[in-house]
mmCIF file of C-alpha atoms in Angstrom:
data_model
loop_
_atom_site.group_PDB
_atom_site.id
_atom_site.type_symbol
_atom_site.label_atom_id
_atom_site.label_comp_id
_atom_site.label_asym_id
_atom_site.label_seq_id
_atom_site.Cartn_x
_atom_site.Cartn_y
_atom_site.Cartn_z
ATOM 1 C CA GLU A 556 -31.087 15.748 5.706
ATOM 2 C CA GLN A 557 -34.389 16.951 7.134
ATOM 3 C CA SER A 558 -32.578 18.656 10.003
ATOM 4 C CA ILE A 559 -30.329 20.501 7.553
ATOM 5 C CA LYS A 560 -33.357 21.615 5.521
ATOM 6 C CA ILE A 561 -34.804 23.126 8.683
ATOM 7 C CA ASN A 562 -31.497 24.706 9.695
ATOM 8 C CA PRO A 563 -28.780 24.710 6.997
ATOM 9 C CA GLY A 564 -26.358 26.345 9.419
ATOM 10 C CA PHE A 565 -26.467 23.455 11.919
ATOM 11 C CA ALA A 566 -22.862 22.221 11.853
ATOM 12 C CA LYS A 567 -23.506 19.100 13.931
ATOM 13 C CA ALA A 568 -26.204 17.877 11.539
ATOM 14 C CA ASN A 569 -23.896 18.377 8.558
ATOM 15 C CA ASN A 570 -21.200 16.384 10.367
ATOM 16 C CA ASN A 571 -23.611 13.585 11.259
ATOM 17 C CA LEU A 572 -24.780 13.423 7.652
ATOM 18 C CA GLY A 573 -21.146 13.141 6.564
ATOM 19 C CA ALA A 574 -20.597 10.253 8.990
ATOM 20 C CA ALA A 575 -23.712 8.468 7.698
ATOM 21 C CA LEU A 576 -22.650 8.939 4.083
ATOM 22 C CA GLN A 577 -19.212 7.571 4.924
ATOM 23 C CA GLU A 578 -20.823 4.433 6.386
ATOM 24 C CA GLN A 579 -22.677 4.025 3.080
ATOM 25 C CA GLY A 580 -19.425 4.282 1.146
ATOM 26 C CA LYS A 581 -20.427 7.584 -0.458
ATOM 27 C CA LEU A 582 -17.061 9.179 0.147
ATOM 28 C CA PRO A 583 -17.199 12.327 -2.047
ATOM 29 C CA GLU A 584 -20.562 13.203 -0.515
ATOM 30 C CA ALA A 585 -19.185 12.487 2.970
ATOM 31 C CA VAL A 586 -16.248 14.828 2.377
ATOM 32 C CA ALA A 587 -18.625 17.524 1.129
ATOM 33 C CA SER A 588 -20.875 17.256 4.198
ATOM 34 C CA SER A 589 -17.978 17.298 6.641
ATOM 35 C CA SER A 590 -16.506 20.263 4.773
ATOM 36 C CA ARG A 591 -19.775 22.162 5.191
ATOM 37 C CA ALA A 592 -19.637 21.397 8.913
ATOM 38 C CA THR A 593 -16.078 22.740 9.255
ATOM 39 C CA ALA A 594 -16.938 25.805 7.162
ATOM 40 C CA LEU A 595 -19.809 26.559 9.547
ATOM 41 C CA LYS A 596 -17.685 25.804 12.620
ATOM 42 C CA PRO A 597 -13.941 25.936 11.818
ATOM 43 C CA ASP A 598 -12.877 24.501 15.203
ATOM 44 C CA PHE A 599 -15.264 21.505 14.985
ATOM 45 C CA ALA A 600 -12.646 18.808 15.687
ATOM 46 C CA LEU A 601 -14.914 15.787 15.161
ATOM 47 C CA ALA A 602 -16.022 17.064 11.762
ATOM 48 C CA HIS A 603 -12.382 17.516 10.730
ATOM 49 C CA LEU A 604 -11.666 13.961 11.908
ATOM 50 C CA ASN A 605 -14.620 12.509 9.984
ATOM 51 C CA LYS A 606 -13.514 14.447 6.915
ATOM 52 C CA SER A 607 -9.990 13.041 7.279
ATOM 53 C CA ILE A 608 -11.251 9.454 7.402
ATOM 54 C CA ALA A 609 -13.329 9.939 4.262
ATOM 55 C CA LEU A 610 -10.355 11.537 2.491
ATOM 56 C CA LEU A 611 -7.991 8.747 3.520
ATOM 57 C CA LEU A 612 -10.505 6.090 2.480
ATOM 58 C CA SER A 613 -10.667 7.863 -0.876
ATOM 59 C CA GLY A 614 -6.881 7.595 -1.231
ATOM 60 C CA ASN A 615 -6.449 11.364 -0.866
ATOM 61 C CA TYR A 616 -3.562 11.211 1.583
ATOM 62 C CA GLN A 617 -2.287 14.696 0.772
ATOM 63 C CA ASP A 618 -5.394 16.330 2.233
ATOM 64 C CA GLY A 619 -6.313 13.505 4.599
ATOM 65 C CA TRP A 620 -3.258 13.401 6.852
ATOM 66 C CA PRO A 621 -3.330 17.103 7.886
ATOM 67 C CA GLU A 622 -7.025 16.788 8.708
ATOM 68 C CA TYR A 623 -6.319 13.616 10.694
ATOM 69 C CA GLU A 624 -4.317 15.639 13.208
ATOM 70 C CA TRP A 625 -7.633 17.058 14.446
ATOM 71 C CA ARG A 626 -8.191 13.713 16.214
ATOM 72 C CA LEU A 627 -5.855 15.005 18.934
ATOM 73 C CA ARG A 628 -8.320 17.826 19.674
ATOM 74 C CA CYS A 629 -11.403 15.611 19.990
ATOM 75 C CA LYS A 630 -12.598 15.590 23.605
ATOM 76 C CA ASP A 631 -13.113 11.808 23.720
ATOM 77 C CA TYR A 632 -9.832 10.954 22.024
ATOM 78 C CA ASN A 633 -7.522 9.116 24.380
ATOM 79 C CA CYS A 634 -4.031 10.352 23.533
ATOM 80 C CA ARG A 635 -1.319 11.065 26.065
ATOM 81 C CA LYS A 636 -0.293 14.670 26.650
ATOM 82 C CA PHE A 637 3.171 15.839 27.626
ATOM 83 C CA ILE A 638 4.805 19.122 28.545
ATOM 84 C CA GLN A 639 7.523 18.460 25.961
ATOM 85 C CA PRO A 640 6.886 19.893 22.473
ATOM 86 C CA GLN A 641 5.393 17.696 19.777
ATOM 87 C CA TRP A 642 7.873 16.811 17.040
ATOM 88 C CA ASP A 643 7.175 18.370 13.640
ATOM 89 C CA GLY A 644 9.444 16.147 11.567
ATOM 90 C CA GLY A 645 12.563 18.315 11.613
ATOM 91 C CA SER A 646 16.096 17.147 12.311
ATOM 92 C CA LEU A 647 16.438 15.755 15.812
ATOM 93 C CA ASN A 648 20.062 16.892 16.232
ATOM 94 C CA ASN A 649 20.818 14.174 18.794
ATOM 95 C CA ARG A 650 17.756 15.001 20.867
ATOM 96 C CA SER A 651 15.597 12.216 22.283
ATOM 97 C CA LEU A 652 12.110 11.604 20.883
ATOM 98 C CA LEU A 653 9.312 9.610 22.509
ATOM 99 C CA VAL A 654 7.056 7.949 19.923
ATOM 100 C CA HIS A 655 3.954 6.726 21.738
ATOM 101 C CA ALA A 656 1.284 4.287 20.581
ATOM 102 C CA GLU A 657 -2.154 5.842 20.776
ATOM 103 C CA GLN A 658 -4.765 3.455 19.396
ATOM 104 C CA GLY A 659 -5.393 -0.292 19.082
ATOM 105 C CA PHE A 660 -2.987 -3.189 18.746
ATOM 106 C CA GLY A 661 -3.504 -3.400 14.988
ATOM 107 C CA ASP A 662 -2.719 0.287 14.535
ATOM 108 C CA THR A 663 0.524 -0.050 16.469
ATOM 109 C CA ILE A 664 1.595 -3.104 14.476
ATOM 110 C CA GLN A 665 0.761 -1.348 11.215
ATOM 111 C CA PHE A 666 2.452 2.002 11.859
ATOM 112 C CA VAL A 667 5.615 0.812 13.629
ATOM 113 C CA ARG A 668 6.982 0.493 10.074
ATOM 114 C CA PHE A 669 7.580 4.261 10.117
ATOM 115 C CA LEU A 670 10.103 4.188 12.975
ATOM 116 C CA PRO A 671 13.233 3.671 10.824
ATOM 117 C CA MET A 672 12.315 6.892 8.999
ATOM 118 C CA VAL A 673 12.148 8.658 12.361
ATOM 119 C CA GLN A 674 15.506 7.287 13.449
ATOM 120 C CA SER A 675 17.100 8.543 10.241
ATOM 121 C CA LYS A 676 16.467 12.087 11.534
ATOM 122 C CA GLY A 677 19.486 11.771 13.805
ATOM 123 C CA GLY A 678 18.160 11.426 17.330
ATOM 124 C CA ARG A 679 17.542 8.873 20.025
ATOM 125 C CA VAL A 680 14.157 7.226 19.460
ATOM 126 C CA ILE A 681 12.218 5.811 22.402
ATOM 127 C CA PHE A 682 9.153 3.786 21.462
ATOM 128 C CA GLU A 683 6.323 3.323 23.947
ATOM 129 C CA CYS A 684 3.701 0.660 23.185
ATOM 130 C CA GLN A 685 1.159 -1.636 24.804
ATOM 131 C CA GLN A 686 2.516 -4.313 27.136
ATOM 132 C CA ALA A 687 1.033 -7.153 25.072
ATOM 133 C CA LEU A 688 3.044 -6.013 22.034
ATOM 134 C CA LEU A 689 6.442 -5.689 23.730
ATOM 135 C CA PRO A 690 7.598 -9.277 23.057
ATOM 136 C CA LEU A 691 6.540 -9.032 19.411
ATOM 137 C CA LEU A 692 8.010 -5.616 18.598
ATOM 138 C CA LYS A 693 11.156 -5.575 20.738
ATOM 139 C CA ASN A 694 13.381 -6.625 17.824
ATOM 140 C CA CYS A 695 11.938 -4.213 15.259
ATOM 141 C CA ALA A 696 14.187 -1.636 13.636
ATOM 142 C CA GLY A 697 13.823 2.088 14.188
ATOM 143 C CA PHE A 698 14.192 2.704 17.907
ATOM 144 C CA ASP A 699 16.895 2.707 20.556
ATOM 145 C CA GLU A 700 14.665 1.759 23.462
ATOM 146 C CA ILE A 701 11.204 0.265 23.892
ATOM 147 C CA LEU A 702 8.919 0.882 26.885
ATOM 148 C CA GLU A 703 5.562 -0.315 28.117
ATOM 149 C CA ASN A 704 2.783 2.238 27.824
ATOM 150 C CA VAL A 705 1.277 2.783 31.270
ATOM 151 C CA PRO A 706 -1.414 5.472 30.709
ATOM 152 C CA ALA A 707 -1.630 6.588 34.330
ATOM 153 C CA ARG A 708 2.128 6.953 34.682
ATOM 154 C CA GLU A 709 4.747 9.177 33.126
ATOM 155 C CA PRO A 710 7.413 7.415 31.015
ATOM 156 C CA SER A 711 10.399 6.255 33.049
ATOM 157 C CA VAL A 712 12.907 7.966 30.750
ATOM 158 C CA ASN A 713 13.772 11.540 29.906
ATOM 159 C CA PHE A 714 12.998 12.857 26.428
ATOM 160 C CA ASP A 715 13.081 16.174 24.602
ATOM 161 C CA LEU A 716 10.210 15.768 22.137
ATOM 162 C CA HIS A 717 7.252 13.474 21.634
ATOM 163 C CA VAL A 718 4.992 12.407 18.785
ATOM 164 C CA PRO A 719 1.888 10.165 18.575
ATOM 165 C CA LEU A 720 2.578 7.122 16.395
ATOM 166 C CA LEU A 721 -0.222 7.805 13.909
ATOM 167 C CA SER A 722 1.027 11.318 13.237
ATOM 168 C CA LEU A 723 4.074 9.889 11.463
ATOM 169 C CA PRO A 724 2.438 9.278 8.052
ATOM 170 C CA GLY A 725 1.393 12.925 7.905
ATOM 171 C CA ILE A 726 4.788 14.167 9.058
ATOM 172 C CA PHE A 727 6.459 12.250 6.233
ATOM 173 C CA GLY A 728 3.858 13.284 3.636
ATOM 174 C CA THR A 729 2.973 9.652 2.969
ATOM 175 C CA THR A 730 1.205 8.713 -0.260
ATOM 176 C CA MET A 731 0.173 5.321 -1.624
ATOM 177 C CA ASP A 732 3.524 5.168 -3.411
ATOM 178 C CA THR A 733 5.670 6.018 -0.387
ATOM 179 C CA ILE A 734 4.207 3.785 2.339
ATOM 180 C CA PRO A 735 7.247 2.064 3.920
ATOM 181 C CA SER A 736 7.238 -1.403 2.370
ATOM 182 C CA ASP A 737 10.395 -3.064 3.662
ATOM 183 C CA VAL A 738 8.636 -6.249 4.753
ATOM 184 C CA PRO A 739 8.636 -8.231 6.881
ATOM 185 C CA TYR A 740 9.515 -5.600 9.453
ATOM 186 C CA ILE A 741 8.490 -7.810 12.398
ATOM 187 C CA THR A 742 10.567 -10.880 13.259
ATOM 188 C CA VAL A 743 8.901 -13.869 14.891
ATOM 189 C CA ASP A 744 10.802 -15.324 17.840
ATOM 190 C CA SER A 745 12.743 -18.310 16.455
ATOM 191 C CA GLU A 746 12.259 -20.493 19.535
ATOM 192 C CA LEU A 747 8.517 -19.914 19.582
ATOM 193 C CA LEU A 748 8.401 -20.521 15.842
ATOM 194 C CA ALA A 749 10.094 -23.903 16.244
ATOM 195 C CA GLU A 750 7.920 -24.774 19.240
ATOM 196 C CA TRP A 751 4.694 -24.186 17.328
ATOM 197 C CA ARG A 752 6.030 -25.889 14.208
ATOM 198 C CA LYS A 753 6.613 -29.022 16.261
ATOM 199 C CA ARG A 754 3.207 -28.644 17.870
ATOM 200 C CA LEU A 755 1.323 -28.392 14.557
ATOM 201 C CA GLU A 756 3.396 -30.525 12.199
ATOM 202 C CA HIS A 757 1.226 -33.604 12.855
ATOM 203 C CA ASP A 758 -1.757 -31.835 11.271
ATOM 204 C CA LYS A 759 -1.605 -32.618 7.557
ATOM 205 C CA PHE A 760 -4.851 -30.812 6.793
ATOM 206 C CA PHE A 761 -5.132 -27.199 5.590
ATOM 207 C CA LYS A 762 -4.744 -25.132 8.761
ATOM 208 C CA ILE A 763 -6.883 -21.994 9.147
ATOM 209 C CA GLY A 764 -6.687 -19.499 12.006
ATOM 210 C CA LEU A 765 -9.931 -17.715 12.901
ATOM 211 C CA VAL A 766 -10.699 -14.443 14.688
ATOM 212 C CA TRP A 767 -14.398 -13.623 14.652
ATOM 213 C CA ALA A 768 -14.632 -10.751 17.140
ATOM 214 C CA GLY A 769 -12.599 -7.663 17.978
ATOM 215 C CA ARG A 770 -11.884 -6.167 21.381
ATOM 216 C CA PRO A 771 -15.070 -4.828 23.007
ATOM 217 C CA SER A 772 -13.371 -1.518 23.848
ATOM 218 C CA SER A 773 -15.679 0.357 21.495
ATOM 219 C CA ASN A 774 -19.267 -0.853 21.464
ATOM 220 C CA TYR A 775 -19.946 0.620 18.028
ATOM 221 C CA VAL A 776 -16.811 -0.703 16.338
ATOM 222 C CA TYR A 777 -17.093 -4.043 18.145
ATOM 223 C CA ALA A 778 -20.680 -4.564 17.032
ATOM 224 C CA ASN A 779 -19.996 -3.302 13.526
ATOM 225 C CA ARG A 780 -17.220 -5.762 12.718
ATOM 226 C CA SER A 781 -17.686 -8.716 15.072
ATOM 227 C CA ARG A 782 -19.329 -11.949 14.050
ATOM 228 C CA THR A 783 -19.883 -15.346 15.667
ATOM 229 C CA LEU A 784 -18.033 -18.589 15.102
ATOM 230 C CA ASN A 785 -21.249 -19.998 13.688
ATOM 231 C CA ASP A 786 -20.980 -17.520 10.785
ATOM 232 C CA PHE A 787 -18.071 -19.638 9.530
ATOM 233 C CA SER A 788 -20.095 -22.871 9.509
ATOM 234 C CA LEU A 789 -20.337 -22.953 5.699
ATOM 235 C CA LEU A 790 -16.596 -23.603 5.581
ATOM 236 C CA THR A 791 -17.180 -27.019 7.133
ATOM 237 C CA GLU A 792 -18.514 -28.156 3.739
ATOM 238 C CA ILE A 793 -14.928 -28.032 2.448
ATOM 239 C CA PRO A 794 -13.077 -31.257 3.275
ATOM 240 C CA GLY A 795 -9.568 -31.412 4.711
ATOM 241 C CA LEU A 796 -9.607 -28.304 6.965
ATOM 242 C CA THR A 797 -8.553 -27.820 10.565
ATOM 243 C CA PHE A 798 -9.489 -24.567 12.275
ATOM 244 C CA TYR A 799 -7.439 -22.967 15.036
ATOM 245 C CA THR A 800 -8.941 -20.243 17.171
ATOM 246 C CA LEU A 801 -6.746 -17.177 17.510
ATOM 247 C CA GLN A 802 -9.656 -15.502 19.272
ATOM 248 C CA LYS A 803 -9.041 -13.880 22.648
ATOM 249 C CA GLY A 804 -11.474 -12.581 25.233
ATOM 250 C CA LEU A 805 -15.066 -13.498 26.002
ATOM 251 C CA ALA A 806 -15.889 -14.474 22.427
ATOM 252 C CA SER A 807 -13.372 -17.328 22.592
ATOM 253 C CA VAL A 808 -15.843 -19.452 24.600
ATOM 254 C CA GLU A 809 -17.761 -20.037 21.362
ATOM 255 C CA ALA A 810 -15.013 -22.483 20.389
ATOM 256 C CA LEU A 811 -16.239 -24.778 23.190
ATOM 257 C CA ASN A 812 -19.456 -25.294 21.241
ATOM 258 C CA PRO A 813 -18.437 -25.040 17.578
ATOM 259 C CA PRO A 814 -20.673 -25.550 14.551
ATOM 260 C CA GLU A 815 -21.452 -29.148 13.734
ATOM 261 C CA SER A 816 -18.675 -30.890 11.747
ATOM 262 C CA MET A 817 -16.153 -28.118 12.462
ATOM 263 C CA THR A 818 -12.798 -29.422 13.669
ATOM 264 C CA ILE A 819 -11.425 -26.574 15.751
ATOM 265 C CA ILE A 820 -8.495 -26.396 18.142
ATOM 266 C CA ASN A 821 -8.919 -23.789 20.877
ATOM 267 C CA LEU A 822 -5.581 -22.049 21.503
ATOM 268 C CA GLU A 823 -6.961 -19.180 23.598
ATOM 269 C CA SER A 824 -5.289 -20.229 26.857
ATOM 270 C CA GLU A 825 -1.907 -20.672 25.138
ATOM 271 C CA LEU A 826 -1.731 -17.271 23.456
ATOM 272 C CA HIS A 827 -0.174 -15.193 26.221
ATOM 273 C CA ASP A 828 0.812 -12.254 24.006
ATOM 274 C CA PHE A 829 1.140 -11.309 20.347
ATOM 275 C CA SER A 830 4.488 -13.049 20.054
ATOM 276 C CA ASP A 831 2.686 -16.371 20.598
ATOM 277 C CA THR A 832 -0.001 -15.394 18.103
ATOM 278 C CA ALA A 833 2.611 -14.461 15.479
ATOM 279 C CA ALA A 834 4.420 -17.783 15.935
ATOM 280 C CA VAL A 835 1.179 -19.714 15.474
ATOM 281 C CA ILE A 836 0.219 -17.682 12.399
ATOM 282 C CA ALA A 837 3.618 -18.408 10.830
ATOM 283 C CA ASN A 838 2.754 -22.112 11.022
ATOM 284 C CA LEU A 839 -0.745 -21.844 9.551
ATOM 285 C CA ASP A 840 -1.835 -21.858 5.917
ATOM 286 C CA LEU A 841 -4.445 -19.108 6.159
ATOM 287 C CA VAL A 842 -5.871 -16.580 8.607
ATOM 288 C CA ILE A 843 -9.408 -15.211 8.394
ATOM 289 C CA SER A 844 -9.948 -12.345 10.812
ATOM 290 C CA VAL A 845 -12.301 -9.433 11.497
ATOM 291 C CA ASP A 846 -9.598 -7.852 13.673
ATOM 292 C CA THR A 847 -6.703 -5.871 12.211
ATOM 293 C CA ALA A 848 -4.163 -6.985 14.826
ATOM 294 C CA ALA A 849 -4.210 -10.620 13.681
ATOM 295 C CA VAL A 850 -4.149 -9.577 10.041
#
């Protein structure tokens, strides 16, 4: 605020103020600050992106989705680029379309629900996603072929058009009332489901899966949402609970030294991909997670 008083025309300061206000949950003020930044500098991609997040958090999808497309122009945004044109939502007329995942595991799981709407446009839909999600998503509706996303390599198939996965809500003009809600849209592998049912059926207690840390791919996001296993120690005061760690990565070692009185089963070495995680979750009573992918 002091910086803006000194120089009201400083677009970066107005954007930073908007980001800070958003963190405080002051969404109308955040939108106003980001809007001042984009008025001062119309091609300020990061300010447009921050504005879009505040709008979407406010439930203003009509204005939020178009602004969200500015993410693709941010210099640090890791989204694949292709020589083929980006799809605008029109009829595919039997052309092939590559829909490519662009963000985290949780984002891919969440937005794959839009693929049947894409397929209804009359083309061949090729879905490219992270390798760890292939076993989980391979039986989803809405695509004709599924591929592993290898960032340093071109897709192994030919296609006419492409579209980033998180552009689909904007293309379809999604509102709160029109979010695709045909659930469940992910099917858990029946053999894995039975395997984990047999594995856990001896446990007659209330079974809770825990994820206390996200992926450390973004230091800010990781630190902002991640906790420690010890933060769940108060739950040990409730009798009749068994905890199962769904945690992956370095943070999973905390399960080797759990809080006193916590009965926890460490499954980290047995969760090879998200298909395993989904099968375990289907056999639990509750999941508490800081990470969107498990949720």
